[in-house]
Coordinates of C-alpha atoms in Angstrom, one line a residue:
X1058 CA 15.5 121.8 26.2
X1059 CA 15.1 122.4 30.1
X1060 CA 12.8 120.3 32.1
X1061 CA 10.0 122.1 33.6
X1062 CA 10.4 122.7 37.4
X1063 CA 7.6 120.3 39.6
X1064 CA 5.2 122.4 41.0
X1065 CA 5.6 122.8 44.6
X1066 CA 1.8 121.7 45.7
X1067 CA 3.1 117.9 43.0
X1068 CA 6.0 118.4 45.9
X1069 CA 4.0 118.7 48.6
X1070 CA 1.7 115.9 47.6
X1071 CA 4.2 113.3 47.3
X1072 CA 6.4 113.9 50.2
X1073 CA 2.5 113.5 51.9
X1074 CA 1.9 110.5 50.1
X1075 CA 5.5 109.2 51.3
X1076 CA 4.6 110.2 54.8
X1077 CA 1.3 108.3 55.1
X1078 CA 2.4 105.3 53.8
X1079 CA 5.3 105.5 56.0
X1080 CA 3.0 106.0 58.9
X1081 CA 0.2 103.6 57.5
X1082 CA 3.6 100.5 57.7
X1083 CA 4.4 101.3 61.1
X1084 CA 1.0 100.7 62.1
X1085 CA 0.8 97.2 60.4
X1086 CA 4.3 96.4 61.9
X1087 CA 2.9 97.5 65.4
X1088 CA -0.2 94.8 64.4
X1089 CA 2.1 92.0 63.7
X1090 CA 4.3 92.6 67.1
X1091 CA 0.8 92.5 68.5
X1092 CA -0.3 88.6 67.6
X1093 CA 3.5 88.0 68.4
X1094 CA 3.1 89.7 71.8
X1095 CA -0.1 87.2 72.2
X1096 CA 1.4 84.1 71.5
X1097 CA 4.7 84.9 73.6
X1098 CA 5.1 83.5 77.2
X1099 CA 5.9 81.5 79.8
X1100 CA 2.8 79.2 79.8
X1101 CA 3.6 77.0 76.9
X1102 CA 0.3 76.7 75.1
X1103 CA 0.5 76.9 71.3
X1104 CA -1.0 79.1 69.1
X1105 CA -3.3 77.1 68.0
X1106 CA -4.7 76.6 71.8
X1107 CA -4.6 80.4 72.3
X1108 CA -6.5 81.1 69.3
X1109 CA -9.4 78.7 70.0
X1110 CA -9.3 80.5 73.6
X1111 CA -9.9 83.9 71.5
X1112 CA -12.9 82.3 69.6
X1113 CA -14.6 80.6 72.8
X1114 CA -14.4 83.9 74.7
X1115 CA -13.7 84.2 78.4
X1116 CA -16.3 81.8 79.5
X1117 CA -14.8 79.1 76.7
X1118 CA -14.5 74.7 77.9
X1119 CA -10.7 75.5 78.4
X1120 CA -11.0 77.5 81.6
X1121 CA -7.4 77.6 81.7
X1122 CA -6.5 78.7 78.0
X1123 CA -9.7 81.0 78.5
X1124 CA -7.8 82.4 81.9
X1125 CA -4.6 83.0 80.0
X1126 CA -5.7 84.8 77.0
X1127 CA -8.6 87.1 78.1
X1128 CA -7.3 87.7 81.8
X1129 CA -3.5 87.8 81.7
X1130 CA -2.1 88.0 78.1
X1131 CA -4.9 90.6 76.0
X1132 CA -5.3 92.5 79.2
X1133 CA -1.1 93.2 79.2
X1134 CA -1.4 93.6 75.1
X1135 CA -4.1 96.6 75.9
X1136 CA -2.0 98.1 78.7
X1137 CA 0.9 98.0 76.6
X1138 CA -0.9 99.8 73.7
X1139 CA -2.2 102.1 75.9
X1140 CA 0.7 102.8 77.8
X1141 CA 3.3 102.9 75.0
X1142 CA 0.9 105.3 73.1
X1143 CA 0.1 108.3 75.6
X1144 CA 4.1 108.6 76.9
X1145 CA 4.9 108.6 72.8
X1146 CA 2.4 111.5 72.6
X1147 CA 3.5 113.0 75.6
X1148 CA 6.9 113.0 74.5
X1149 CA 6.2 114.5 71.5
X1150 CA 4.9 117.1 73.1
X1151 CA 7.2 117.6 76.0
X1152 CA 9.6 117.9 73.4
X1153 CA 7.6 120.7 71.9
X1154 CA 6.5 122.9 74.0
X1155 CA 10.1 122.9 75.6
X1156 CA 12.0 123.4 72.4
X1157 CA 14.1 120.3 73.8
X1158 CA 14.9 117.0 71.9
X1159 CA 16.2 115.4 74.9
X1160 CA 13.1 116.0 76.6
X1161 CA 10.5 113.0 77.9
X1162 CA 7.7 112.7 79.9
X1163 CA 9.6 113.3 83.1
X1164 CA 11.9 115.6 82.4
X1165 CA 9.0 117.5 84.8
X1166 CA 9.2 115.3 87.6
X1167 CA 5.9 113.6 87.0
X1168 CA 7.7 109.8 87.0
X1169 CA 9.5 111.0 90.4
X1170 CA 6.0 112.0 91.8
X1171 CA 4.1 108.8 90.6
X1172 CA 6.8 106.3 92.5
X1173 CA 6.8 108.6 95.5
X1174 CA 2.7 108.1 95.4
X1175 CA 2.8 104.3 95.0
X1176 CA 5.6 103.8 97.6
X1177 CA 3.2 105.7 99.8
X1178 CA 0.6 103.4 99.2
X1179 CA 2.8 100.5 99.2
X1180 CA 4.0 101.3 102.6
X1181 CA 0.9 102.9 104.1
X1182 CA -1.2 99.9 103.4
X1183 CA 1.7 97.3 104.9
X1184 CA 1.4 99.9 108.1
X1185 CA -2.4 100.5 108.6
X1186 CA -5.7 98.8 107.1
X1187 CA -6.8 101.1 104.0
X1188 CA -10.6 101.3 102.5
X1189 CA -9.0 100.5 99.0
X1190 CA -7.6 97.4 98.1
X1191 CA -3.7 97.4 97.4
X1192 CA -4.0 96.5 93.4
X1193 CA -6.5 99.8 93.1
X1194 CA -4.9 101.8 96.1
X1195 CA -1.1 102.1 94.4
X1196 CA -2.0 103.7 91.1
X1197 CA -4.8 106.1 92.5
X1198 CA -2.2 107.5 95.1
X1199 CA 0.8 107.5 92.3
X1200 CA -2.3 109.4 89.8
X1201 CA -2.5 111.9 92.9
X1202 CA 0.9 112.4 93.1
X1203 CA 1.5 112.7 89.5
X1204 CA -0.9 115.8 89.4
X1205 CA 0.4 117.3 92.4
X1206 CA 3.7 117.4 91.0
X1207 CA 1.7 119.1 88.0
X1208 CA 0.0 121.4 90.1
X1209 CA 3.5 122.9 91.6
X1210 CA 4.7 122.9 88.2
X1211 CA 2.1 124.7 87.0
X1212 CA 2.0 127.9 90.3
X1213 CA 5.5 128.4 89.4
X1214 CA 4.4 128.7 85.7
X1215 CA 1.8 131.0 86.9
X1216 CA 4.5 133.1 88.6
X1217 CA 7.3 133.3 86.1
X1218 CA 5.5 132.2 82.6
X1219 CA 5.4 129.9 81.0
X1220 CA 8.9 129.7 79.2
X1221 CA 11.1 126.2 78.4
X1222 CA 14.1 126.9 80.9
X1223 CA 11.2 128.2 83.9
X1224 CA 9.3 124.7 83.4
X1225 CA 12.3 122.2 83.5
X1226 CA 14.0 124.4 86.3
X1227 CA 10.5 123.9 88.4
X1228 CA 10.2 120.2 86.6
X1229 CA 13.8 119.5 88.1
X1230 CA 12.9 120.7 91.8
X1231 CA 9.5 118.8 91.8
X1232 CA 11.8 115.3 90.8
X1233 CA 14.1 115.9 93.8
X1234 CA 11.6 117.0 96.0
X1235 CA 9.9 113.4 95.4
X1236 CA 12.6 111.8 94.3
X1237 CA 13.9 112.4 98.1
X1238 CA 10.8 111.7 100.0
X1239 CA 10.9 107.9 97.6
X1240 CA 14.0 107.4 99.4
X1241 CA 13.3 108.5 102.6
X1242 CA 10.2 105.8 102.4
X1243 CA 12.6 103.4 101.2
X1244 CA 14.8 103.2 103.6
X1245 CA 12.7 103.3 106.2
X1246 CA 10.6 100.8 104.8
X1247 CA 10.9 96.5 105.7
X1248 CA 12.6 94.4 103.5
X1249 CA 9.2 93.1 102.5
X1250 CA 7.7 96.5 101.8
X1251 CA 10.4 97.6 100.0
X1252 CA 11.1 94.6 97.4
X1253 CA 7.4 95.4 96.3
X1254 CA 8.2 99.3 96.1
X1255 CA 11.1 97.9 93.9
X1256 CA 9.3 96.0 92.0
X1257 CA 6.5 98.4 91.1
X1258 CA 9.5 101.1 90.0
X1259 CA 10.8 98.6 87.5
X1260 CA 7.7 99.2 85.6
X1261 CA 5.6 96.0 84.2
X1262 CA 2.5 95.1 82.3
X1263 CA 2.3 92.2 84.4
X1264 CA 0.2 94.3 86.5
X1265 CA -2.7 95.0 84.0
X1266 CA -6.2 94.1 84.1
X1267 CA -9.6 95.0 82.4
X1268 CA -10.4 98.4 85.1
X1269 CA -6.5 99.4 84.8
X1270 CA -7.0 99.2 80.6
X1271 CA -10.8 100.9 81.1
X1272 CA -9.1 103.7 83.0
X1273 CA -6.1 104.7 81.0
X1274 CA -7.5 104.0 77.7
X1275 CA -10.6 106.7 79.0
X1276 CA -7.7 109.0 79.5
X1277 CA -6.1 108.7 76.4
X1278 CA -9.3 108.9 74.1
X1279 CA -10.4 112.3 76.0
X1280 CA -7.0 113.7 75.5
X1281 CA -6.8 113.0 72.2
X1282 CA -9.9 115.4 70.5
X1283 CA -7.5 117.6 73.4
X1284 CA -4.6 117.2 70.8
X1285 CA -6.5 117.5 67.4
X1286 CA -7.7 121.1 68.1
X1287 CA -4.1 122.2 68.4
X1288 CA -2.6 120.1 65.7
X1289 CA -1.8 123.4 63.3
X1290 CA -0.5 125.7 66.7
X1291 CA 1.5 122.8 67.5
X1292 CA 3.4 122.8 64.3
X1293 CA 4.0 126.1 63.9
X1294 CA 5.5 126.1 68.4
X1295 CA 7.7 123.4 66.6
X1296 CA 8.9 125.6 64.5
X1297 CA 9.9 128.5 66.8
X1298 CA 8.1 130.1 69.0
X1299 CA 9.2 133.9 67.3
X1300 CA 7.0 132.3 64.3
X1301 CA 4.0 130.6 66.2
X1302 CA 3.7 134.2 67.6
X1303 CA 4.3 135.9 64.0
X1304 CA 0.5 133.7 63.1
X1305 CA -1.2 135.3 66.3
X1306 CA -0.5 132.4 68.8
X1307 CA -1.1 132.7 72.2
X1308 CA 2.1 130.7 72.7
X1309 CA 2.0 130.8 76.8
X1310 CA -1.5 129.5 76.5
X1311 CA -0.6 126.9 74.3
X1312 CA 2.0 126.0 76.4
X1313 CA -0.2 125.2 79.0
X1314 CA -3.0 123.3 77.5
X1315 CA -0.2 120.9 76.2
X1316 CA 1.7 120.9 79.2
X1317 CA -2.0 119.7 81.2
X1318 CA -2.2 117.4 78.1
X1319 CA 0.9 116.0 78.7
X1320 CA 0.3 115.3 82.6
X1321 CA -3.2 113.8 82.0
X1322 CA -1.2 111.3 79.5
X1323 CA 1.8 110.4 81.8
X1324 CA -0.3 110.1 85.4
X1325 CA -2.3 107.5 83.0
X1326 CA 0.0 105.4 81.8
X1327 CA 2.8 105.6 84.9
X1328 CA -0.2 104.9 87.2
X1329 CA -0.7 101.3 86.7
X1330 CA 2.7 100.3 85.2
X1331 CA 5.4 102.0 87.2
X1332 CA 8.1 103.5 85.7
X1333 CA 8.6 102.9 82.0
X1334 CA 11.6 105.4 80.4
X1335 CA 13.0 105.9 77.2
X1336 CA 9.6 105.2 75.9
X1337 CA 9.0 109.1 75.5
X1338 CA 12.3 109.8 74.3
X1339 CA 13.1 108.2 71.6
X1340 CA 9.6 107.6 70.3
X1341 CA 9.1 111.6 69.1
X1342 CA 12.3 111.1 67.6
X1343 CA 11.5 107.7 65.4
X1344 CA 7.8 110.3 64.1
X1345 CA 9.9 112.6 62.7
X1346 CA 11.8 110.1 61.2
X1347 CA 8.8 109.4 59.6
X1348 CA 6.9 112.1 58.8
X1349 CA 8.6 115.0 60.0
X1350 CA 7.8 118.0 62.1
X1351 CA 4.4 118.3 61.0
X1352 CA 1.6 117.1 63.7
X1353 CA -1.1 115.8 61.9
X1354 CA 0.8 113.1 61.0
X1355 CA 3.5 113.5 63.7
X1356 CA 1.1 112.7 66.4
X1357 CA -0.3 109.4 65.2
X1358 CA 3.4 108.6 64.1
X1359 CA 4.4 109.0 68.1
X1360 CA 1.2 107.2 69.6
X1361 CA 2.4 103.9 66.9
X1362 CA 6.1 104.4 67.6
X1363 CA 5.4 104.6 71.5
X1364 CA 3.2 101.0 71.3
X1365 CA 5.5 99.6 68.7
X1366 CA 8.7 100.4 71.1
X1367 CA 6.7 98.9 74.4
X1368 CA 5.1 95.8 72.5
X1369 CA 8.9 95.2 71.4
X1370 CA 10.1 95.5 74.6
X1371 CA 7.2 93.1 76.0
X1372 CA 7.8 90.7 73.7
X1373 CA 11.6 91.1 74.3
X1374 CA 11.0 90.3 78.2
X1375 CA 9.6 87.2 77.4
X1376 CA 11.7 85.6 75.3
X1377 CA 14.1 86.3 77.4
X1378 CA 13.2 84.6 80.4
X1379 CA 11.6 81.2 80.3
X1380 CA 9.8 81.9 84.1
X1381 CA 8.4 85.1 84.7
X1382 CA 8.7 88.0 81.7
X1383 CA 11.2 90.3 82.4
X1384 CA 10.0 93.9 83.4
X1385 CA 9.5 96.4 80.3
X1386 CA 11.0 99.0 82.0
X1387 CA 14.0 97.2 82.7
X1388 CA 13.9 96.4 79.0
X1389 CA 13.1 99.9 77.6
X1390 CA 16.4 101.4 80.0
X1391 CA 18.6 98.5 78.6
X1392 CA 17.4 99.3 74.9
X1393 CA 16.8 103.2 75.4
X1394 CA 20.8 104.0 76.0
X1395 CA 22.0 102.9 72.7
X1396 CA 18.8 104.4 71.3
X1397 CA 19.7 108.0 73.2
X1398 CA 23.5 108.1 72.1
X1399 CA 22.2 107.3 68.8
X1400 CA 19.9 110.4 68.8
X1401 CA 22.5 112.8 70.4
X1402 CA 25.2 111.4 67.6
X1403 CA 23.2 111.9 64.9
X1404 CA 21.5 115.2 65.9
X1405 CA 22.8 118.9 64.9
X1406 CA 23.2 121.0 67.7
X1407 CA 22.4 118.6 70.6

């Protein structure tokens, strides 16, 4: 007697089941990484100290536990959610709406434009007196920059449509264009100027504060009912863009809303933090590990992998040095090559 074939919808069910439970451990694993992240640094206080600072709130007796938890440490934990989430996302869709898995974040020049719009602050405000102060002045110009680079991006779009190889060819002008004018300020810059131009291109949380958090975590939660609308369109783009067109999908158009999406996400997180890589590479890449190409659970699976990958590295940083924490990005480059050979090995076709 022959078994009786499993329904395809008992399939379908199970493999979701398998999915959301796989999506549901990463997020607990990113929550554990989280306290660790809290308790890891260079001031020496135990947990026990940093948990009664948590309780007492930022005006608790221990003004100096207080200080450490609610102005340095859960400021950097929120920046580093943030952050690590919206370049996951906007990996995840780089990667889509160019039909690229090598693709990241920058792959349009928008990291390129960022650096060349902080060094521009950096140096401008060493030169002349500014209205803004320095700490608000670098990620507002390297947020300018960032859509600038999107806005040339997007007239050659305009132009020659929308498809992969006309985006990263214009994507790969923008980055030399400002990649060049970085390096023209650079070496025209003072040796003082120019270590904190350096410094800010390494990419670090240790730059985070409660307006930096407000401002990129406003920018990720109006992107994100953005995202939800397209979830299904997404999906089907993933799956070639002969059959999102065969369901009636204005694939150009798509195309651009995610490719606005995915600018809005980067300026937001680059902006404050400097340059952080890898982070949108590999974290797509670790979602559909998990869940596979479909975006209703691919997305959330690249926001946790993107924060779980950062948080990692944060962490990583500090146990690393016993003064000051090692920059992320410095971590993330170290960690992400290993990570990229690993996704080209292991990939058909790439």
């Amino acid at each position: 007697m022959t078994a009786r074939p499993v329904p395809a919808v008992v399939r379908w069910r199970a493999r979701a089941a398998r999915q959301g439970v796989a999506v549901l451990i990463a997020a607990l694993a990113l929550a554990v990484l989280a306290l660790f992240d809290l308790i890891t640094g260079p001031s020496g206080m135990t947990p026990g100290a940093l948990w009664h600072a948590a309780l007492a709130g930022p005006e608790g007796a221990d003004r100096a536990a207080a200080t450490i938890f609610w102005q340095i440490r859960l400021p950097q934990l929120c920046m580093g959610l943030i952050v690590g989430a919206s370049l996951g996302l906007a990996g995840l869709l780089m990667q889509t709406i160019l039909a690229n898995p090598l693709a990241s974040p920058f792959t349009l020049g928008f990291s390129a434009a960022a650096g060349f719009g902080a060094a521009l602050a950096i140096m401008g405000g060493a030169l002349v007196p500014l209205p803004l102060p320095g700490w608000l002045l670098t990620p507002f110009l390297a947020f300018t920059a960032t859509l600038t680079a999107t806005a040339l991006v997007w007239l050659v779009a305009r132009a020659r449509g929308t498809a992969p190889e006309t985006l990263v060819l214009a994507g790969i002008a923008v980055m030399f264009f400002f990649q060049s004018a970085q390096s023209l300020m650079q070496f025209m810059a003072s040796p003082e100027v120019l270590a904190q131009i350096v410094f800010w291109l390494f990419g670090s949380l240790l730059k985070a504060n409660w307006v930096a958090v407000s401002v990129s975590g406003t920018i990720l939660l109006v992107c994100l009912p953005l995202l939800a609308r397209d979830l299904w369109a997404l999906t089907s783009l993933r799956l070639g863009e002969a059959h999102a067109a065969a369901l009636g999908l204005d694939v150009a158009a798509l195309r651009r809303r995610a490719f606005l999406i995915t600018a809005l996400l980067t300026a937001g997180a680059v902006s404050f933090t400097g340059t952080i890589g890898f982070v949108g590479l590999i974290a797509p890449h670790v979602a559909r590990a998990l869940v596979g190409e479909d975006h209703r659970l691919g997305l959330p699976a690249a926001a946790i992998a993107g924060a779980l990958i950062l948080i990692a590295a944060s962490v990583t940083g500090k146990m690393l040095s016993q003064g000051a924490a090692i920059p992320v990005g410095i971590v993330t480059a170290v960690a992400g090559v290993p990570m990229l050979l690993a996704v080209i090995l292991t990939r058909k076709g790439v």
